């Protein structure tokens, strides 16, 4: 029987902090200094097989080039503009109070160091361009090496992705990595639209919440029956992006495992 042990994850750090921009070193550090249990980020590989923490494929001011077309050296001093239409229940990026402050890309290694030093769960979303062949075996192995070398216990690292084929590929190469599939009701592959597919294959899930304003347009209806089914099979259920205390309270009562939020709403 699962005990109520809900963990709270800062979405892209703590983007609602008025002094930071989401998915930056400053945002991760802001989240790390709170009682949050973990920190979520998005990573893309660069053309020289480094890894950068950004959500959008075109994250830089004054540039329409995609992040994976640059080397790390080329982008480390490029100014970030924040993600498009984010947060989704309040279109437009969270804008830091001081608009004169510039924010720059955070390397995956630095994100991992923050998680390690502050003993936080690392919640890592793998971003991909399905037609670009970004995640080769060599690239995956390099990402894995960064995780291993960070010293974070493997039971505190979770990989999530909208590209479930890629997620399974990573798992096949490194079985000690914990994965949580994202269910997208609009996924081109019908099999990936239904939680039963993952339940039958004993794969944990991280899903958009149908009852949260930020993800109701494509979330999954969550209830205790769904969560109990996964728990009975030793699997986990996470939910994002939950930005109201009332909804967090409801989900906690259902024994949800992870709640990802833009805000510091931990009870």
PDB file of C-alpha atoms in Angstrom:
ATOM      1  CA  UNK A   1       0.000   0.000   0.000  1.00  0.00           C
ATOM      2  CA  UNK A   2       1.428   3.391  -1.011  1.00  0.00           C
ATOM      3  CA  UNK A   3       1.670   5.949   1.775  1.00  0.00           C
ATOM      4  CA  UNK A   4       0.912   9.574   1.050  1.00  0.00           C
ATOM      5  CA  UNK A   5       4.329  10.869   0.095  1.00  0.00           C
ATOM      6  CA  UNK A   6       3.599  13.521  -2.500  1.00  0.00           C
ATOM      7  CA  UNK A   7       6.710  15.262  -3.808  1.00  0.00           C
ATOM      8  CA  UNK A   8       6.624  18.850  -5.064  1.00  0.00           C
ATOM      9  CA  UNK A   9       8.612  19.789  -8.168  1.00  0.00           C
ATOM     10  CA  UNK A  10       9.506  23.315  -9.283  1.00  0.00           C
ATOM     11  CA  UNK A  11       8.574  23.707 -12.962  1.00  0.00           C
ATOM     12  CA  UNK A  12      11.635  24.953 -14.842  1.00  0.00           C
ATOM     13  CA  UNK A  13      12.998  26.070 -11.481  1.00  0.00           C
ATOM     14  CA  UNK A  14      10.776  28.661  -9.866  1.00  0.00           C
ATOM     15  CA  UNK A  15       9.648  30.913 -12.748  1.00  0.00           C
ATOM     16  CA  UNK A  16       7.063  32.749 -10.652  1.00  0.00           C
ATOM     17  CA  UNK A  17       9.948  34.285  -8.684  1.00  0.00           C
ATOM     18  CA  UNK A  18       9.901  37.890 -10.004  1.00  0.00           C
ATOM     19  CA  UNK A  19      13.696  37.998 -10.039  1.00  0.00           C
ATOM     20  CA  UNK A  20      14.343  35.094 -12.422  1.00  0.00           C
ATOM     21  CA  UNK A  21      13.527  33.716 -15.863  1.00  0.00           C
ATOM     22  CA  UNK A  22      12.384  30.104 -16.184  1.00  0.00           C
ATOM     23  CA  UNK A  23      14.948  27.383 -16.974  1.00  0.00           C
ATOM     24  CA  UNK A  24      17.951  29.474 -15.971  1.00  0.00           C
ATOM     25  CA  UNK A  25      20.643  28.967 -13.355  1.00  0.00           C
ATOM     26  CA  UNK A  26      18.963  31.704 -11.319  1.00  0.00           C
ATOM     27  CA  UNK A  27      15.582  29.979 -11.499  1.00  0.00           C
ATOM     28  CA  UNK A  28      17.034  26.604 -10.477  1.00  0.00           C
ATOM     29  CA  UNK A  29      18.890  28.185  -7.565  1.00  0.00           C
ATOM     30  CA  UNK A  30      15.749  30.024  -6.465  1.00  0.00           C
ATOM     31  CA  UNK A  31      13.857  26.710  -6.375  1.00  0.00           C
ATOM     32  CA  UNK A  32      16.746  24.933  -4.651  1.00  0.00           C
ATOM     33  CA  UNK A  33      16.640  27.342  -1.720  1.00  0.00           C
ATOM     34  CA  UNK A  34      13.012  26.460  -0.934  1.00  0.00           C
ATOM     35  CA  UNK A  35      11.398  23.397   0.621  1.00  0.00           C
ATOM     36  CA  UNK A  36      10.515  22.016  -2.839  1.00  0.00           C
ATOM     37  CA  UNK A  37      11.481  18.369  -3.210  1.00  0.00           C
ATOM     38  CA  UNK A  38      12.741  18.617  -6.782  1.00  0.00           C
ATOM     39  CA  UNK A  39      13.479  20.799  -9.803  1.00  0.00           C
ATOM     40  CA  UNK A  40      12.245  20.193 -13.348  1.00  0.00           C
ATOM     41  CA  UNK A  41      14.080  21.288 -16.478  1.00  0.00           C
ATOM     42  CA  UNK A  42      14.016  20.741 -20.247  1.00  0.00           C
ATOM     43  CA  UNK A  43      17.177  19.812 -22.120  1.00  0.00           C
ATOM     44  CA  UNK A  44      18.241  19.953 -25.753  1.00  0.00           C
ATOM     45  CA  UNK A  45      21.523  18.641 -27.180  1.00  0.00           C
ATOM     46  CA  UNK A  46      23.712  21.153 -28.992  1.00  0.00           C
ATOM     47  CA  UNK A  47      25.520  20.321 -32.225  1.00  0.00           C
ATOM     48  CA  UNK A  48      28.694  19.530 -30.244  1.00  0.00           C
ATOM     49  CA  UNK A  49      26.749  17.167 -27.963  1.00  0.00           C
ATOM     50  CA  UNK A  50      26.559  19.412 -24.950  1.00  0.00           C
ATOM     51  CA  UNK A  51      23.200  19.937 -23.220  1.00  0.00           C
ATOM     52  CA  UNK A  52      21.372  23.179 -22.579  1.00  0.00           C
ATOM     53  CA  UNK A  53      18.397  23.820 -20.298  1.00  0.00           C
ATOM     54  CA  UNK A  54      15.744  25.561 -22.409  1.00  0.00           C
ATOM     55  CA  UNK A  55      12.166  24.708 -23.331  1.00  0.00           C
ATOM     56  CA  UNK A  56      11.612  26.169 -26.792  1.00  0.00           C
ATOM     57  CA  UNK A  57      13.678  25.171 -29.799  1.00  0.00           C
ATOM     58  CA  UNK A  58      14.234  28.881 -30.616  1.00  0.00           C
ATOM     59  CA  UNK A  59      14.937  30.355 -27.178  1.00  0.00           C
ATOM     60  CA  UNK A  60      17.237  33.296 -27.952  1.00  0.00           C
ATOM     61  CA  UNK A  61      16.529  36.961 -28.438  1.00  0.00           C
ATOM     62  CA  UNK A  62      17.199  38.278 -31.934  1.00  0.00           C
ATOM     63  CA  UNK A  63      17.600  34.808 -33.427  1.00  0.00           C
ATOM     64  CA  UNK A  64      15.331  32.352 -35.249  1.00  0.00           C
ATOM     65  CA  UNK A  65      17.939  29.594 -35.323  1.00  0.00           C
ATOM     66  CA  UNK A  66      17.161  26.436 -33.412  1.00  0.00           C
ATOM     67  CA  UNK A  67      19.151  25.732 -30.308  1.00  0.00           C
ATOM     68  CA  UNK A  68      20.518  22.425 -31.583  1.00  0.00           C
ATOM     69  CA  UNK A  69      22.108  24.164 -34.593  1.00  0.00           C
ATOM     70  CA  UNK A  70      24.570  25.926 -32.270  1.00  0.00           C
ATOM     71  CA  UNK A  71      27.561  24.698 -30.320  1.00  0.00           C
ATOM     72  CA  UNK A  72      27.592  25.358 -26.577  1.00  0.00           C
ATOM     73  CA  UNK A  73      30.357  27.939 -27.049  1.00  0.00           C
ATOM     74  CA  UNK A  74      28.164  29.819 -29.523  1.00  0.00           C
ATOM     75  CA  UNK A  75      25.154  30.050 -27.229  1.00  0.00           C
ATOM     76  CA  UNK A  76      26.476  30.335 -23.683  1.00  0.00           C
ATOM     77  CA  UNK A  77      26.475  34.139 -23.895  1.00  0.00           C
ATOM     78  CA  UNK A  78      23.297  34.522 -25.956  1.00  0.00           C
ATOM     79  CA  UNK A  79      20.420  36.253 -24.202  1.00  0.00           C
ATOM     80  CA  UNK A  80      17.287  34.208 -23.499  1.00  0.00           C
ATOM     81  CA  UNK A  81      13.798  35.514 -24.227  1.00  0.00           C
ATOM     82  CA  UNK A  82      11.710  33.040 -22.213  1.00  0.00           C
ATOM     83  CA  UNK A  83       9.262  30.466 -23.533  1.00  0.00           C
ATOM     84  CA  UNK A  84       6.466  31.329 -25.932  1.00  0.00           C
ATOM     85  CA  UNK A  85       2.941  31.518 -24.479  1.00  0.00           C
ATOM     86  CA  UNK A  86       4.027  30.598 -20.994  1.00  0.00           C
ATOM     87  CA  UNK A  87       2.528  30.099 -18.496  1.00  0.00           C
ATOM     88  CA  UNK A  88      -0.403  28.755 -20.499  1.00  0.00           C
ATOM     89  CA  UNK A  89      -3.087  30.054 -18.152  1.00  0.00           C
ATOM     90  CA  UNK A  90      -1.571  33.547 -18.405  1.00  0.00           C
ATOM     91  CA  UNK A  91      -0.167  33.875 -21.965  1.00  0.00           C
ATOM     92  CA  UNK A  92       3.250  35.444 -22.239  1.00  0.00           C
ATOM     93  CA  UNK A  93       6.393  34.573 -20.323  1.00  0.00           C
ATOM     94  CA  UNK A  94       6.820  35.329 -16.662  1.00  0.00           C
ATOM     95  CA  UNK A  95       8.689  38.612 -16.857  1.00  0.00           C
ATOM     96  CA  UNK A  96      11.241  39.435 -14.152  1.00  0.00           C
ATOM     97  CA  UNK A  97      10.478  42.631 -12.266  1.00  0.00           C
ATOM     98  CA  UNK A  98      13.798  44.143 -13.317  1.00  0.00           C
ATOM     99  CA  UNK A  99      13.681  44.057 -17.103  1.00  0.00           C
ATOM    100  CA  UNK A 100      17.273  45.263 -17.331  1.00  0.00           C
ATOM    101  CA  UNK A 101      18.580  41.928 -16.012  1.00  0.00           C
ATOM    102  CA  UNK A 102      19.789  39.630 -18.780  1.00  0.00           C
ATOM    103  CA  UNK A 103      19.512  35.868 -18.543  1.00  0.00           C
ATOM    104  CA  UNK A 104      21.726  33.357 -20.310  1.00  0.00           C
ATOM    105  CA  UNK A 105      21.581  29.605 -20.984  1.00  0.00           C
ATOM    106  CA  UNK A 106      22.290  27.156 -18.190  1.00  0.00           C
ATOM    107  CA  UNK A 107      24.340  24.078 -18.997  1.00  0.00           C
ATOM    108  CA  UNK A 108      22.836  20.754 -17.942  1.00  0.00           C
ATOM    109  CA  UNK A 109      25.884  20.090 -15.767  1.00  0.00           C
ATOM    110  CA  UNK A 110      25.197  23.220 -13.698  1.00  0.00           C
ATOM    111  CA  UNK A 111      21.548  22.238 -13.228  1.00  0.00           C
ATOM    112  CA  UNK A 112      22.668  18.822 -11.981  1.00  0.00           C
ATOM    113  CA  UNK A 113      25.162  20.406  -9.586  1.00  0.00           C
ATOM    114  CA  UNK A 114      22.379  22.488  -8.027  1.00  0.00           C
ATOM    115  CA  UNK A 115      20.178  19.416  -7.623  1.00  0.00           C
ATOM    116  CA  UNK A 116      23.065  17.496  -6.056  1.00  0.00           C
ATOM    117  CA  UNK A 117      24.223  20.275  -3.729  1.00  0.00           C
ATOM    118  CA  UNK A 118      20.717  21.007  -2.460  1.00  0.00           C
ATOM    119  CA  UNK A 119      19.633  17.352  -2.406  1.00  0.00           C
ATOM    120  CA  UNK A 120      16.768  17.871  -4.842  1.00  0.00           C
ATOM    121  CA  UNK A 121      15.092  15.386  -7.174  1.00  0.00           C
ATOM    122  CA  UNK A 122      16.182  15.978 -10.795  1.00  0.00           C
ATOM    123  CA  UNK A 123      13.129  15.921 -13.064  1.00  0.00           C
ATOM    124  CA  UNK A 124      14.458  16.077 -16.626  1.00  0.00           C
ATOM    125  CA  UNK A 125      12.313  16.516 -19.724  1.00  0.00           C
ATOM    126  CA  UNK A 126      14.065  15.335 -22.880  1.00  0.00           C
ATOM    127  CA  UNK A 127      13.208  17.622 -25.799  1.00  0.00           C
ATOM    128  CA  UNK A 128      13.441  16.401 -29.362  1.00  0.00           C
ATOM    129  CA  UNK A 129      12.918  17.190 -33.025  1.00  0.00           C
ATOM    130  CA  UNK A 130      11.724  13.871 -34.392  1.00  0.00           C
ATOM    131  CA  UNK A 131      13.066  14.497 -37.899  1.00  0.00           C
ATOM    132  CA  UNK A 132      16.455  15.898 -36.824  1.00  0.00           C
ATOM    133  CA  UNK A 133      18.155  12.751 -35.457  1.00  0.00           C
ATOM    134  CA  UNK A 134      19.456  14.607 -32.413  1.00  0.00           C
ATOM    135  CA  UNK A 135      19.578  11.777 -29.906  1.00  0.00           C
ATOM    136  CA  UNK A 136      22.089   9.260 -31.206  1.00  0.00           C
ATOM    137  CA  UNK A 137      23.479   6.493 -29.012  1.00  0.00           C
ATOM    138  CA  UNK A 138      26.571   8.626 -28.444  1.00  0.00           C
ATOM    139  CA  UNK A 139      24.496  11.648 -27.418  1.00  0.00           C
ATOM    140  CA  UNK A 140      22.411   9.580 -25.007  1.00  0.00           C
ATOM    141  CA  UNK A 141      25.557   8.081 -23.494  1.00  0.00           C
ATOM    142  CA  UNK A 142      27.000  11.562 -22.946  1.00  0.00           C
ATOM    143  CA  UNK A 143      23.822  12.716 -21.220  1.00  0.00           C
ATOM    144  CA  UNK A 144      23.939   9.605 -19.043  1.00  0.00           C
ATOM    145  CA  UNK A 145      27.580  10.303 -18.162  1.00  0.00           C
ATOM    146  CA  UNK A 146      26.661  13.784 -16.927  1.00  0.00           C
ATOM    147  CA  UNK A 147      23.987  12.279 -14.677  1.00  0.00           C
ATOM    148  CA  UNK A 148      26.334   9.614 -13.301  1.00  0.00           C
ATOM    149  CA  UNK A 149      29.191  12.068 -12.772  1.00  0.00           C
ATOM    150  CA  UNK A 150      26.901  14.508 -10.944  1.00  0.00           C
ATOM    151  CA  UNK A 151      26.716  12.138  -7.998  1.00  0.00           C
ATOM    152  CA  UNK A 152      22.947  12.449  -7.675  1.00  0.00           C
ATOM    153  CA  UNK A 153      21.523   9.125  -6.433  1.00  0.00           C
ATOM    154  CA  UNK A 154      19.810   7.374  -9.335  1.00  0.00           C
ATOM    155  CA  UNK A 155      16.632   7.031  -7.298  1.00  0.00           C
ATOM    156  CA  UNK A 156      16.385  10.833  -7.382  1.00  0.00           C
ATOM    157  CA  UNK A 157      16.589  11.176 -11.176  1.00  0.00           C
ATOM    158  CA  UNK A 158      13.531  10.920 -13.440  1.00  0.00           C
ATOM    159  CA  UNK A 159      13.420  11.350 -17.210  1.00  0.00           C
ATOM    160  CA  UNK A 160      10.210  12.454 -18.914  1.00  0.00           C
ATOM    161  CA  UNK A 161       9.457  13.233 -22.554  1.00  0.00           C
ATOM    162  CA  UNK A 162       6.691  13.835 -25.053  1.00  0.00           C
ATOM    163  CA  UNK A 163       8.674  11.568 -27.375  1.00  0.00           C
ATOM    164  CA  UNK A 164       7.982   8.185 -25.817  1.00  0.00           C
ATOM    165  CA  UNK A 165       9.909   6.309 -28.509  1.00  0.00           C
ATOM    166  CA  UNK A 166      13.009   8.270 -27.507  1.00  0.00           C
ATOM    167  CA  UNK A 167      12.296   7.657 -23.829  1.00  0.00           C
ATOM    168  CA  UNK A 168      12.144   3.892 -24.424  1.00  0.00           C
ATOM    169  CA  UNK A 169      15.351   4.059 -26.464  1.00  0.00           C
ATOM    170  CA  UNK A 170      17.120   5.768 -23.556  1.00  0.00           C
ATOM    171  CA  UNK A 171      15.758   3.184 -21.115  1.00  0.00           C
ATOM    172  CA  UNK A 172      16.962   0.321 -23.302  1.00  0.00           C
ATOM    173  CA  UNK A 173      20.481   1.765 -23.295  1.00  0.00           C
ATOM    174  CA  UNK A 174      20.531   2.578 -19.584  1.00  0.00           C
ATOM    175  CA  UNK A 175      18.081   0.479 -17.645  1.00  0.00           C
ATOM    176  CA  UNK A 176      18.999   2.108 -14.316  1.00  0.00           C
ATOM    177  CA  UNK A 177      17.398   5.388 -15.424  1.00  0.00           C
ATOM    178  CA  UNK A 178      13.850   5.953 -14.213  1.00  0.00           C
ATOM    179  CA  UNK A 179      11.435   7.087 -16.913  1.00  0.00           C
ATOM    180  CA  UNK A 180       7.936   8.552 -16.768  1.00  0.00           C
ATOM    181  CA  UNK A 181       6.023   8.738 -20.034  1.00  0.00           C
ATOM    182  CA  UNK A 182       4.006  11.839 -20.870  1.00  0.00           C
ATOM    183  CA  UNK A 183       0.544  11.061 -22.205  1.00  0.00           C
ATOM    184  CA  UNK A 184      -0.544  13.478 -24.925  1.00  0.00           C
ATOM    185  CA  UNK A 185      -4.167  12.995 -26.090  1.00  0.00           C
ATOM    186  CA  UNK A 186      -3.091  14.526 -29.413  1.00  0.00           C
ATOM    187  CA  UNK A 187      -0.139  12.197 -29.947  1.00  0.00           C
ATOM    188  CA  UNK A 188       0.103  11.014 -33.556  1.00  0.00           C
ATOM    189  CA  UNK A 189       0.543   7.483 -32.241  1.00  0.00           C
ATOM    190  CA  UNK A 190      -2.844   6.397 -30.919  1.00  0.00           C
ATOM    191  CA  UNK A 191      -1.273   3.866 -28.570  1.00  0.00           C
ATOM    192  CA  UNK A 192       0.363   6.694 -26.618  1.00  0.00           C
ATOM    193  CA  UNK A 193      -2.919   8.496 -25.932  1.00  0.00           C
ATOM    194  CA  UNK A 194      -4.212   6.031 -23.353  1.00  0.00           C
ATOM    195  CA  UNK A 195      -2.764   5.430 -19.897  1.00  0.00           C
ATOM    196  CA  UNK A 196      -3.674   1.721 -20.139  1.00  0.00           C
ATOM    197  CA  UNK A 197      -0.864   1.218 -22.664  1.00  0.00           C
ATOM    198  CA  UNK A 198       1.721   2.316 -20.098  1.00  0.00           C
ATOM    199  CA  UNK A 199       0.040   0.532 -17.217  1.00  0.00           C
ATOM    200  CA  UNK A 200       0.165  -2.795 -19.064  1.00  0.00           C
ATOM    201  CA  UNK A 201       3.877  -2.296 -19.799  1.00  0.00           C
ATOM    202  CA  UNK A 202       4.682  -1.200 -16.247  1.00  0.00           C
ATOM    203  CA  UNK A 203       5.763   2.329 -17.144  1.00  0.00           C
ATOM    204  CA  UNK A 204       5.175   5.249 -14.770  1.00  0.00           C
ATOM    205  CA  UNK A 205       3.474   8.368 -16.153  1.00  0.00           C
ATOM    206  CA  UNK A 206       3.701  12.153 -15.820  1.00  0.00           C
ATOM    207  CA  UNK A 207       0.605  13.831 -17.199  1.00  0.00           C
ATOM    208  CA  UNK A 208      -1.029  17.173 -17.841  1.00  0.00           C
ATOM    209  CA  UNK A 209      -3.948  17.778 -15.495  1.00  0.00           C
ATOM    210  CA  UNK A 210      -7.387  18.043 -17.123  1.00  0.00           C
ATOM    211  CA  UNK A 211      -8.622  20.031 -14.112  1.00  0.00           C
ATOM    212  CA  UNK A 212      -5.794  22.592 -14.027  1.00  0.00           C
ATOM    213  CA  UNK A 213      -6.190  25.798 -16.067  1.00  0.00           C
ATOM    214  CA  UNK A 214      -2.665  25.515 -17.457  1.00  0.00           C
ATOM    215  CA  UNK A 215      -3.191  22.092 -19.073  1.00  0.00           C
ATOM    216  CA  UNK A 216      -6.929  21.470 -19.341  1.00  0.00           C
ATOM    217  CA  UNK A 217      -6.828  21.856 -23.123  1.00  0.00           C
ATOM    218  CA  UNK A 218      -4.925  18.592 -23.490  1.00  0.00           C
ATOM    219  CA  UNK A 219      -4.628  17.037 -20.059  1.00  0.00           C
ATOM    220  CA  UNK A 220      -5.788  13.680 -18.749  1.00  0.00           C
ATOM    221  CA  UNK A 221      -8.636  13.266 -16.284  1.00  0.00           C
ATOM    222  CA  UNK A 222      -7.017  12.218 -13.019  1.00  0.00           C
ATOM    223  CA  UNK A 223      -8.854  10.354 -10.294  1.00  0.00           C
ATOM    224  CA  UNK A 224      -7.930   8.100  -7.403  1.00  0.00           C
ATOM    225  CA  UNK A 225      -8.871   4.984  -9.383  1.00  0.00           C
ATOM    226  CA  UNK A 226      -6.233   5.785 -12.015  1.00  0.00           C
ATOM    227  CA  UNK A 227      -3.566   6.476  -9.391  1.00  0.00           C
ATOM    228  CA  UNK A 228      -4.441   3.329  -7.434  1.00  0.00           C
ATOM    229  CA  UNK A 229      -4.096   1.195 -10.569  1.00  0.00           C
ATOM    230  CA  UNK A 230      -0.543   2.402 -11.075  1.00  0.00           C
ATOM    231  CA  UNK A 231       0.354   2.092  -7.396  1.00  0.00           C
ATOM    232  CA  UNK A 232      -0.871  -1.520  -7.299  1.00  0.00           C
ATOM    233  CA  UNK A 233       1.693  -2.240 -10.011  1.00  0.00           C
ATOM    234  CA  UNK A 234       4.492  -0.425  -8.204  1.00  0.00           C
ATOM    235  CA  UNK A 235       4.320   2.525 -10.609  1.00  0.00           C
ATOM    236  CA  UNK A 236       4.300   6.292 -10.098  1.00  0.00           C
ATOM    237  CA  UNK A 237       2.001   9.072 -11.302  1.00  0.00           C
ATOM    238  CA  UNK A 238       3.096  12.695 -11.643  1.00  0.00           C
ATOM    239  CA  UNK A 239       1.051  15.693 -12.745  1.00  0.00           C
ATOM    240  CA  UNK A 240       1.776  19.138 -14.192  1.00  0.00           C
ATOM    241  CA  UNK A 241       1.348  22.115 -14.233  1.00  0.00           C
ATOM    242  CA  UNK A 242      -0.736  22.652 -11.078  1.00  0.00           C
ATOM    243  CA  UNK A 243      -0.815  26.292 -10.048  1.00  0.00           C
ATOM    244  CA  UNK A 244      -3.602  26.528  -7.463  1.00  0.00           C
ATOM    245  CA  UNK A 245      -3.587  25.419  -3.815  1.00  0.00           C
ATOM    246  CA  UNK A 246      -7.066  23.916  -4.039  1.00  0.00           C
ATOM    247  CA  UNK A 247      -6.073  21.606  -6.876  1.00  0.00           C
ATOM    248  CA  UNK A 248      -2.842  20.642  -5.145  1.00  0.00           C
ATOM    249  CA  UNK A 249      -4.813  19.734  -2.020  1.00  0.00           C
ATOM    250  CA  UNK A 250      -7.220  17.583  -4.071  1.00  0.00           C
ATOM    251  CA  UNK A 251      -4.403  15.739  -5.834  1.00  0.00           C
ATOM    252  CA  UNK A 252      -2.523  15.142  -2.605  1.00  0.00           C
ATOM    253  CA  UNK A 253      -5.602  13.468  -1.115  1.00  0.00           C
ATOM    254  CA  UNK A 254      -5.540  11.085  -4.110  1.00  0.00           C
ATOM    255  CA  UNK A 255      -1.962  10.073  -3.170  1.00  0.00           C
ATOM    256  CA  UNK A 256      -0.425  11.540  -6.339  1.00  0.00           C
ATOM    257  CA  UNK A 257       3.354  11.010  -6.343  1.00  0.00           C
ATOM    258  CA  UNK A 258       4.620  14.229  -7.964  1.00  0.00           C
ATOM    259  CA  UNK A 259       3.077  17.669  -8.408  1.00  0.00           C
ATOM    260  CA  UNK A 260       4.886  20.092 -10.698  1.00  0.00           C
ATOM    261  CA  UNK A 261       4.062  23.780 -10.248  1.00  0.00           C
ATOM    262  CA  UNK A 262       5.253  27.206 -11.350  1.00  0.00           C
ATOM    263  CA  UNK A 263       4.640  28.462  -7.834  1.00  0.00           C
ATOM    264  CA  UNK A 264       5.805  27.647  -4.336  1.00  0.00           C
ATOM    265  CA  UNK A 265       2.545  26.046  -3.264  1.00  0.00           C
ATOM    266  CA  UNK A 266       3.836  23.165  -1.175  1.00  0.00           C
ATOM    267  CA  UNK A 267       1.524  22.615   1.796  1.00  0.00           C
TER     268      UNK A 267
END
